[in-house]
Amino acid sequence: MERRFTQSETGADTAASEPSGPLARDIHWAGERRSAVGIASLLCSALFVLDAGVGRLDATRGALWTGLAVLVFVILLPARVSVGPGLLSARGMLVEHTVRTDSLVSVRWSDGVAQRMVLRDTEGNQVEIDPTVLVRNPAMWHRFDTDARASIRHGTLRYGVIALCELTERINRETALTVFRASGLQ
């Protein structure tokens, strides 16, 4: 479910009750987007060269290979995650999903090949993100952790405290390993 804050008819900001502060964005997203473009382009180029080399390249096959490359790009392009005061947003190619991180109801791990974290807030909004986004971005993790702790204090987070503890342990472990590597102790 998409959520946007707009100006009311009186000109007052409907998000005035929202805490203000900077957004923390995924600093690795641009590199992942470049990788998705590169892989899709490489696939398309290889298919064109192979088909041209065999002498079977025509407009129909060219459109098929281009469509396949676009599909690979869409699959590989990760959602752009940003965390602001009280909000976490994941923007895909077509839609943006936002949850209130200061009023979370549940945090759970989804089943599947890729580990995903599913967040749901008191308004019924839901966002599914890759938890490594929070692991790789300390500013995002700090903002999210602060708001998730507020959810626990307010009593809205009913399910998923254990999932948050698991993520906290993972991030603490990654941070310790990074410190050890930087100091030459590993």
PDB file of C-alpha atoms in Angstrom, residues 2-184:
ATOM      1  CA  GLU A   2       1.445   3.338  -1.005  1.00  0.00           C
ATOM      2  CA  ARG A   3       1.413   6.233   1.392  1.00  0.00           C
ATOM      3  CA  ARG A   4       2.154   9.833   0.541  1.00  0.00           C
ATOM      4  CA  PHE A   5       1.978  12.962   2.637  1.00  0.00           C
ATOM      5  CA  THR A   6       0.410  15.969   0.971  1.00  0.00           C
ATOM      6  CA  GLN A   7      -0.591  19.470   1.918  1.00  0.00           C
ATOM      7  CA  SER A   8      -4.104  19.886   3.219  1.00  0.00           C
ATOM      8  CA  GLU A   9      -6.538  22.501   1.874  1.00  0.00           C
ATOM      9  CA  THR A  10      -5.554  24.939   4.628  1.00  0.00           C
ATOM     10  CA  GLY A  11      -1.924  24.675   3.589  1.00  0.00           C
ATOM     11  CA  ALA A  12      -0.911  22.930   6.781  1.00  0.00           C
ATOM     12  CA  ASP A  13       1.322  19.940   6.314  1.00  0.00           C
ATOM     13  CA  THR A  14      -0.519  16.719   7.148  1.00  0.00           C
ATOM     14  CA  ALA A  15       2.810  15.204   8.119  1.00  0.00           C
ATOM     15  CA  ALA A  16       3.464  17.936  10.701  1.00  0.00           C
ATOM     16  CA  SER A  17       3.180  15.386  13.477  1.00  0.00           C
ATOM     17  CA  GLU A  18       5.892  13.304  11.792  1.00  0.00           C
ATOM     18  CA  PRO A  19       9.313  13.542  13.411  1.00  0.00           C
ATOM     19  CA  SER A  20      11.700  15.490  11.242  1.00  0.00           C
ATOM     20  CA  GLY A  21      15.187  14.434  10.327  1.00  0.00           C
ATOM     21  CA  PRO A  22      17.320  13.250   7.451  1.00  0.00           C
ATOM     22  CA  LEU A  23      16.651  10.159   5.384  1.00  0.00           C
ATOM     23  CA  ALA A  24      19.177   7.336   5.442  1.00  0.00           C
ATOM     24  CA  ARG A  25      19.460   5.640   2.069  1.00  0.00           C
ATOM     25  CA  ASP A  26      21.124   2.458   0.861  1.00  0.00           C
ATOM     26  CA  ILE A  27      24.600   3.550  -0.184  1.00  0.00           C
ATOM     27  CA  HIS A  28      25.115   0.386  -2.250  1.00  0.00           C
ATOM     28  CA  TRP A  29      21.950   0.668  -4.352  1.00  0.00           C
ATOM     29  CA  ALA A  30      23.545   2.585  -7.251  1.00  0.00           C
ATOM     30  CA  GLY A  31      26.242  -0.073  -7.619  1.00  0.00           C
ATOM     31  CA  GLU A  32      23.646  -2.839  -7.618  1.00  0.00           C
ATOM     32  CA  ARG A  33      21.667  -0.971 -10.269  1.00  0.00           C
ATOM     33  CA  ARG A  34      24.817  -0.650 -12.411  1.00  0.00           C
ATOM     34  CA  SER A  35      25.419  -4.382 -12.000  1.00  0.00           C
ATOM     35  CA  ALA A  36      21.851  -5.159 -13.092  1.00  0.00           C
ATOM     36  CA  VAL A  37      22.244  -2.940 -16.172  1.00  0.00           C
ATOM     37  CA  GLY A  38      25.626  -4.478 -16.968  1.00  0.00           C
ATOM     38  CA  ILE A  39      24.437  -8.065 -16.680  1.00  0.00           C
ATOM     39  CA  ALA A  40      21.320  -7.415 -18.761  1.00  0.00           C
ATOM     40  CA  SER A  41      23.370  -5.589 -21.417  1.00  0.00           C
ATOM     41  CA  LEU A  42      25.969  -8.337 -21.499  1.00  0.00           C
ATOM     42  CA  LEU A  43      23.279 -10.981 -21.895  1.00  0.00           C
ATOM     43  CA  CYS A  44      21.582  -9.044 -24.697  1.00  0.00           C
ATOM     44  CA  SER A  45      24.883  -8.429 -26.487  1.00  0.00           C
ATOM     45  CA  ALA A  46      25.943 -12.071 -26.194  1.00  0.00           C
ATOM     46  CA  LEU A  47      22.610 -13.293 -27.549  1.00  0.00           C
ATOM     47  CA  PHE A  48      22.770 -10.852 -30.474  1.00  0.00           C
ATOM     48  CA  VAL A  49      26.365 -11.839 -31.318  1.00  0.00           C
ATOM     49  CA  LEU A  50      25.595 -15.562 -31.123  1.00  0.00           C
ATOM     50  CA  ASP A  51      22.487 -15.240 -33.261  1.00  0.00           C
ATOM     51  CA  ALA A  52      24.252 -13.005 -35.788  1.00  0.00           C
ATOM     52  CA  GLY A  53      27.187 -15.424 -35.905  1.00  0.00           C
ATOM     53  CA  VAL A  54      24.882 -18.304 -36.768  1.00  0.00           C
ATOM     54  CA  GLY A  55      23.038 -16.119 -39.286  1.00  0.00           C
ATOM     55  CA  ARG A  56      19.610 -16.421 -37.656  1.00  0.00           C
ATOM     56  CA  LEU A  57      19.236 -12.886 -36.279  1.00  0.00           C
ATOM     57  CA  ASP A  58      16.088 -11.138 -37.470  1.00  0.00           C
ATOM     58  CA  ALA A  59      13.721  -8.535 -36.003  1.00  0.00           C
ATOM     59  CA  THR A  60      11.606 -11.090 -34.151  1.00  0.00           C
ATOM     60  CA  ARG A  61      14.581 -12.768 -32.493  1.00  0.00           C
ATOM     61  CA  GLY A  62      16.126  -9.374 -31.736  1.00  0.00           C
ATOM     62  CA  ALA A  63      12.931  -8.290 -29.977  1.00  0.00           C
ATOM     63  CA  LEU A  64      12.855 -11.589 -28.067  1.00  0.00           C
ATOM     64  CA  TRP A  65      16.458 -11.187 -26.869  1.00  0.00           C
ATOM     65  CA  THR A  66      15.852  -7.559 -25.919  1.00  0.00           C
ATOM     66  CA  GLY A  67      12.735  -8.562 -23.975  1.00  0.00           C
ATOM     67  CA  LEU A  68      14.687 -11.283 -22.190  1.00  0.00           C
ATOM     68  CA  ALA A  69      17.409  -8.787 -21.241  1.00  0.00           C
ATOM     69  CA  VAL A  70      14.797  -6.346 -19.910  1.00  0.00           C
ATOM     70  CA  LEU A  71      13.239  -9.152 -17.862  1.00  0.00           C
ATOM     71  CA  VAL A  72      16.648 -10.036 -16.378  1.00  0.00           C
ATOM     72  CA  PHE A  73      17.168  -6.357 -15.495  1.00  0.00           C
ATOM     73  CA  VAL A  74      13.776  -6.139 -13.768  1.00  0.00           C
ATOM     74  CA  ILE A  75      14.529  -9.284 -11.756  1.00  0.00           C
ATOM     75  CA  LEU A  76      18.017  -8.153 -10.731  1.00  0.00           C
ATOM     76  CA  LEU A  77      17.163  -4.536  -9.853  1.00  0.00           C
ATOM     77  CA  PRO A  78      16.814  -4.322  -6.059  1.00  0.00           C
ATOM     78  CA  ALA A  79      14.248  -2.148  -4.295  1.00  0.00           C
ATOM     79  CA  ARG A  80      15.563   1.232  -3.188  1.00  0.00           C
ATOM     80  CA  VAL A  81      15.250   1.289   0.596  1.00  0.00           C
ATOM     81  CA  SER A  82      15.307   4.469   2.667  1.00  0.00           C
ATOM     82  CA  VAL A  83      14.712   5.031   6.359  1.00  0.00           C
ATOM     83  CA  GLY A  84      13.534   8.295   7.828  1.00  0.00           C
ATOM     84  CA  PRO A  85      12.269   9.269  11.251  1.00  0.00           C
ATOM     85  CA  GLY A  86       9.419   6.855  11.890  1.00  0.00           C
ATOM     86  CA  LEU A  87       9.273   5.541   8.303  1.00  0.00           C
ATOM     87  CA  LEU A  88      10.868   2.856   6.165  1.00  0.00           C
ATOM     88  CA  SER A  89      10.231   2.895   2.414  1.00  0.00           C
ATOM     89  CA  ALA A  90      11.065   0.360  -0.261  1.00  0.00           C
ATOM     90  CA  ARG A  91      10.643   1.665  -3.805  1.00  0.00           C
ATOM     91  CA  GLY A  92      10.541  -0.805  -6.655  1.00  0.00           C
ATOM     92  CA  MET A  93      10.221  -0.025 -10.351  1.00  0.00           C
ATOM     93  CA  LEU A  94       6.495   0.710 -10.175  1.00  0.00           C
ATOM     94  CA  VAL A  95       5.398   1.068  -6.545  1.00  0.00           C
ATOM     95  CA  GLU A  96       6.673   2.324  -3.221  1.00  0.00           C
ATOM     96  CA  HIS A  97       5.732   0.594   0.020  1.00  0.00           C
ATOM     97  CA  THR A  98       6.079   2.419   3.345  1.00  0.00           C
ATOM     98  CA  VAL A  99       5.673   1.335   6.962  1.00  0.00           C
ATOM     99  CA  ARG A 100       5.714   3.292  10.196  1.00  0.00           C
ATOM    100  CA  THR A 101       8.738   1.924  12.031  1.00  0.00           C
ATOM    101  CA  ASP A 102       7.734   3.606  15.269  1.00  0.00           C
ATOM    102  CA  SER A 103       4.456   1.653  15.319  1.00  0.00           C
ATOM    103  CA  LEU A 104       5.415  -1.787  14.039  1.00  0.00           C
ATOM    104  CA  VAL A 105       3.065  -4.671  14.792  1.00  0.00           C
ATOM    105  CA  SER A 106       5.165  -7.548  13.444  1.00  0.00           C
ATOM    106  CA  VAL A 107       8.626  -8.313  12.147  1.00  0.00           C
ATOM    107  CA  ARG A 108       9.168 -11.736  10.632  1.00  0.00           C
ATOM    108  CA  TRP A 109      11.451 -13.616   8.288  1.00  0.00           C
ATOM    109  CA  SER A 110       9.872 -14.825   5.063  1.00  0.00           C
ATOM    110  CA  ASP A 111      10.439 -18.313   3.747  1.00  0.00           C
ATOM    111  CA  GLY A 112      12.229 -18.766   0.481  1.00  0.00           C
ATOM    112  CA  VAL A 113      15.591 -18.892  -1.185  1.00  0.00           C
ATOM    113  CA  ALA A 114      16.528 -15.295  -0.392  1.00  0.00           C
ATOM    114  CA  GLN A 115      16.114 -14.254   3.209  1.00  0.00           C
ATOM    115  CA  ARG A 116      13.638 -11.385   3.480  1.00  0.00           C
ATOM    116  CA  MET A 117      12.337  -9.419   6.434  1.00  0.00           C
ATOM    117  CA  VAL A 118       8.633  -8.544   6.400  1.00  0.00           C
ATOM    118  CA  LEU A 119       7.561  -5.498   8.423  1.00  0.00           C
ATOM    119  CA  ARG A 120       3.929  -4.642   9.193  1.00  0.00           C
ATOM    120  CA  ASP A 121       2.684  -1.528  10.999  1.00  0.00           C
ATOM    121  CA  THR A 122      -0.477  -0.630  12.945  1.00  0.00           C
ATOM    122  CA  GLU A 123      -2.079   0.867   9.817  1.00  0.00           C
ATOM    123  CA  GLY A 124      -1.821  -2.448   7.959  1.00  0.00           C
ATOM    124  CA  ASN A 125       1.013  -1.374   5.644  1.00  0.00           C
ATOM    125  CA  GLN A 126       3.626  -3.998   4.812  1.00  0.00           C
ATOM    126  CA  VAL A 127       7.175  -3.833   3.434  1.00  0.00           C
ATOM    127  CA  GLU A 128       9.450  -6.712   2.500  1.00  0.00           C
ATOM    128  CA  ILE A 129      13.172  -5.926   2.443  1.00  0.00           C
ATOM    129  CA  ASP A 130      16.489  -7.714   2.252  1.00  0.00           C
ATOM    130  CA  PRO A 131      17.996  -7.523   5.768  1.00  0.00           C
ATOM    131  CA  THR A 132      21.508  -7.140   4.346  1.00  0.00           C
ATOM    132  CA  VAL A 133      20.491  -3.589   3.380  1.00  0.00           C
ATOM    133  CA  LEU A 134      20.339  -2.757   7.090  1.00  0.00           C
ATOM    134  CA  VAL A 135      23.531  -4.720   7.815  1.00  0.00           C
ATOM    135  CA  ARG A 136      25.517  -2.804   5.161  1.00  0.00           C
ATOM    136  CA  ASN A 137      24.209   0.665   6.065  1.00  0.00           C
ATOM    137  CA  PRO A 138      24.894   1.692   9.676  1.00  0.00           C
ATOM    138  CA  ALA A 139      22.904   4.937   9.408  1.00  0.00           C
ATOM    139  CA  MET A 140      19.832   3.058   8.201  1.00  0.00           C
ATOM    140  CA  TRP A 141      20.228   0.443  10.920  1.00  0.00           C
ATOM    141  CA  HIS A 142      20.580   3.077  13.649  1.00  0.00           C
ATOM    142  CA  ARG A 143      17.420   4.896  12.546  1.00  0.00           C
ATOM    143  CA  PHE A 144      15.455   1.651  12.146  1.00  0.00           C
ATOM    144  CA  ASP A 145      16.663   0.241  15.483  1.00  0.00           C
ATOM    145  CA  THR A 146      15.728   3.431  17.328  1.00  0.00           C
ATOM    146  CA  ASP A 147      12.203   3.380  15.913  1.00  0.00           C
ATOM    147  CA  ALA A 148      11.776  -0.384  16.426  1.00  0.00           C
ATOM    148  CA  ARG A 149      12.728   0.049  20.093  1.00  0.00           C
ATOM    149  CA  ALA A 150      10.052   2.741  20.313  1.00  0.00           C
ATOM    150  CA  SER A 151       7.535   0.206  18.977  1.00  0.00           C
ATOM    151  CA  ILE A 152       8.572  -2.209  21.714  1.00  0.00           C
ATOM    152  CA  ARG A 153       8.283   0.512  24.384  1.00  0.00           C
ATOM    153  CA  HIS A 154       4.825   1.553  23.129  1.00  0.00           C
ATOM    154  CA  GLY A 155       3.683  -2.068  23.123  1.00  0.00           C
ATOM    155  CA  THR A 156       2.664  -2.138  19.469  1.00  0.00           C
ATOM    156  CA  LEU A 157       5.280  -4.718  18.408  1.00  0.00           C
ATOM    157  CA  ARG A 158       3.563  -7.976  19.303  1.00  0.00           C
ATOM    158  CA  TYR A 159       5.378 -10.413  17.010  1.00  0.00           C
ATOM    159  CA  GLY A 160       8.985 -10.374  15.971  1.00  0.00           C
ATOM    160  CA  VAL A 161      11.055  -9.228  18.909  1.00  0.00           C
ATOM    161  CA  ILE A 162      13.122 -12.406  18.459  1.00  0.00           C
ATOM    162  CA  ALA A 163      13.600 -11.616  14.741  1.00  0.00           C
ATOM    163  CA  LEU A 164      14.857  -8.148  15.687  1.00  0.00           C
ATOM    164  CA  CYS A 165      17.222  -9.674  18.263  1.00  0.00           C
ATOM    165  CA  GLU A 166      18.581 -12.052  15.593  1.00  0.00           C
ATOM    166  CA  LEU A 167      19.178  -9.138  13.245  1.00  0.00           C
ATOM    167  CA  THR A 168      20.839  -7.130  16.035  1.00  0.00           C
ATOM    168  CA  GLU A 169      23.179 -10.039  16.787  1.00  0.00           C
ATOM    169  CA  ARG A 170      24.027 -10.366  13.101  1.00  0.00           C
ATOM    170  CA  ILE A 171      24.809  -6.657  12.783  1.00  0.00           C
ATOM    171  CA  ASN A 172      26.885  -6.668  15.984  1.00  0.00           C
ATOM    172  CA  ARG A 173      28.831  -9.683  14.688  1.00  0.00           C
ATOM    173  CA  GLU A 174      29.456  -7.976  11.319  1.00  0.00           C
ATOM    174  CA  THR A 175      30.539  -4.768  13.080  1.00  0.00           C
ATOM    175  CA  ALA A 176      32.971  -6.644  15.333  1.00  0.00           C
ATOM    176  CA  LEU A 177      34.467  -8.480  12.352  1.00  0.00           C
ATOM    177  CA  THR A 178      34.895  -5.197  10.502  1.00  0.00           C
ATOM    178  CA  VAL A 179      36.650  -3.634  13.495  1.00  0.00           C
ATOM    179  CA  PHE A 180      38.934  -6.666  13.826  1.00  0.00           C
ATOM    180  CA  ARG A 181      39.817  -6.554  10.117  1.00  0.00           C
ATOM    181  CA  ALA A 182      40.508  -2.820  10.237  1.00  0.00           C
ATOM    182  CA  SER A 183      42.740  -3.167  13.285  1.00  0.00           C
ATOM    183  CA  GLY A 184      44.593  -6.182  11.853  1.00  0.00           C
TER     184      GLY A 184
END
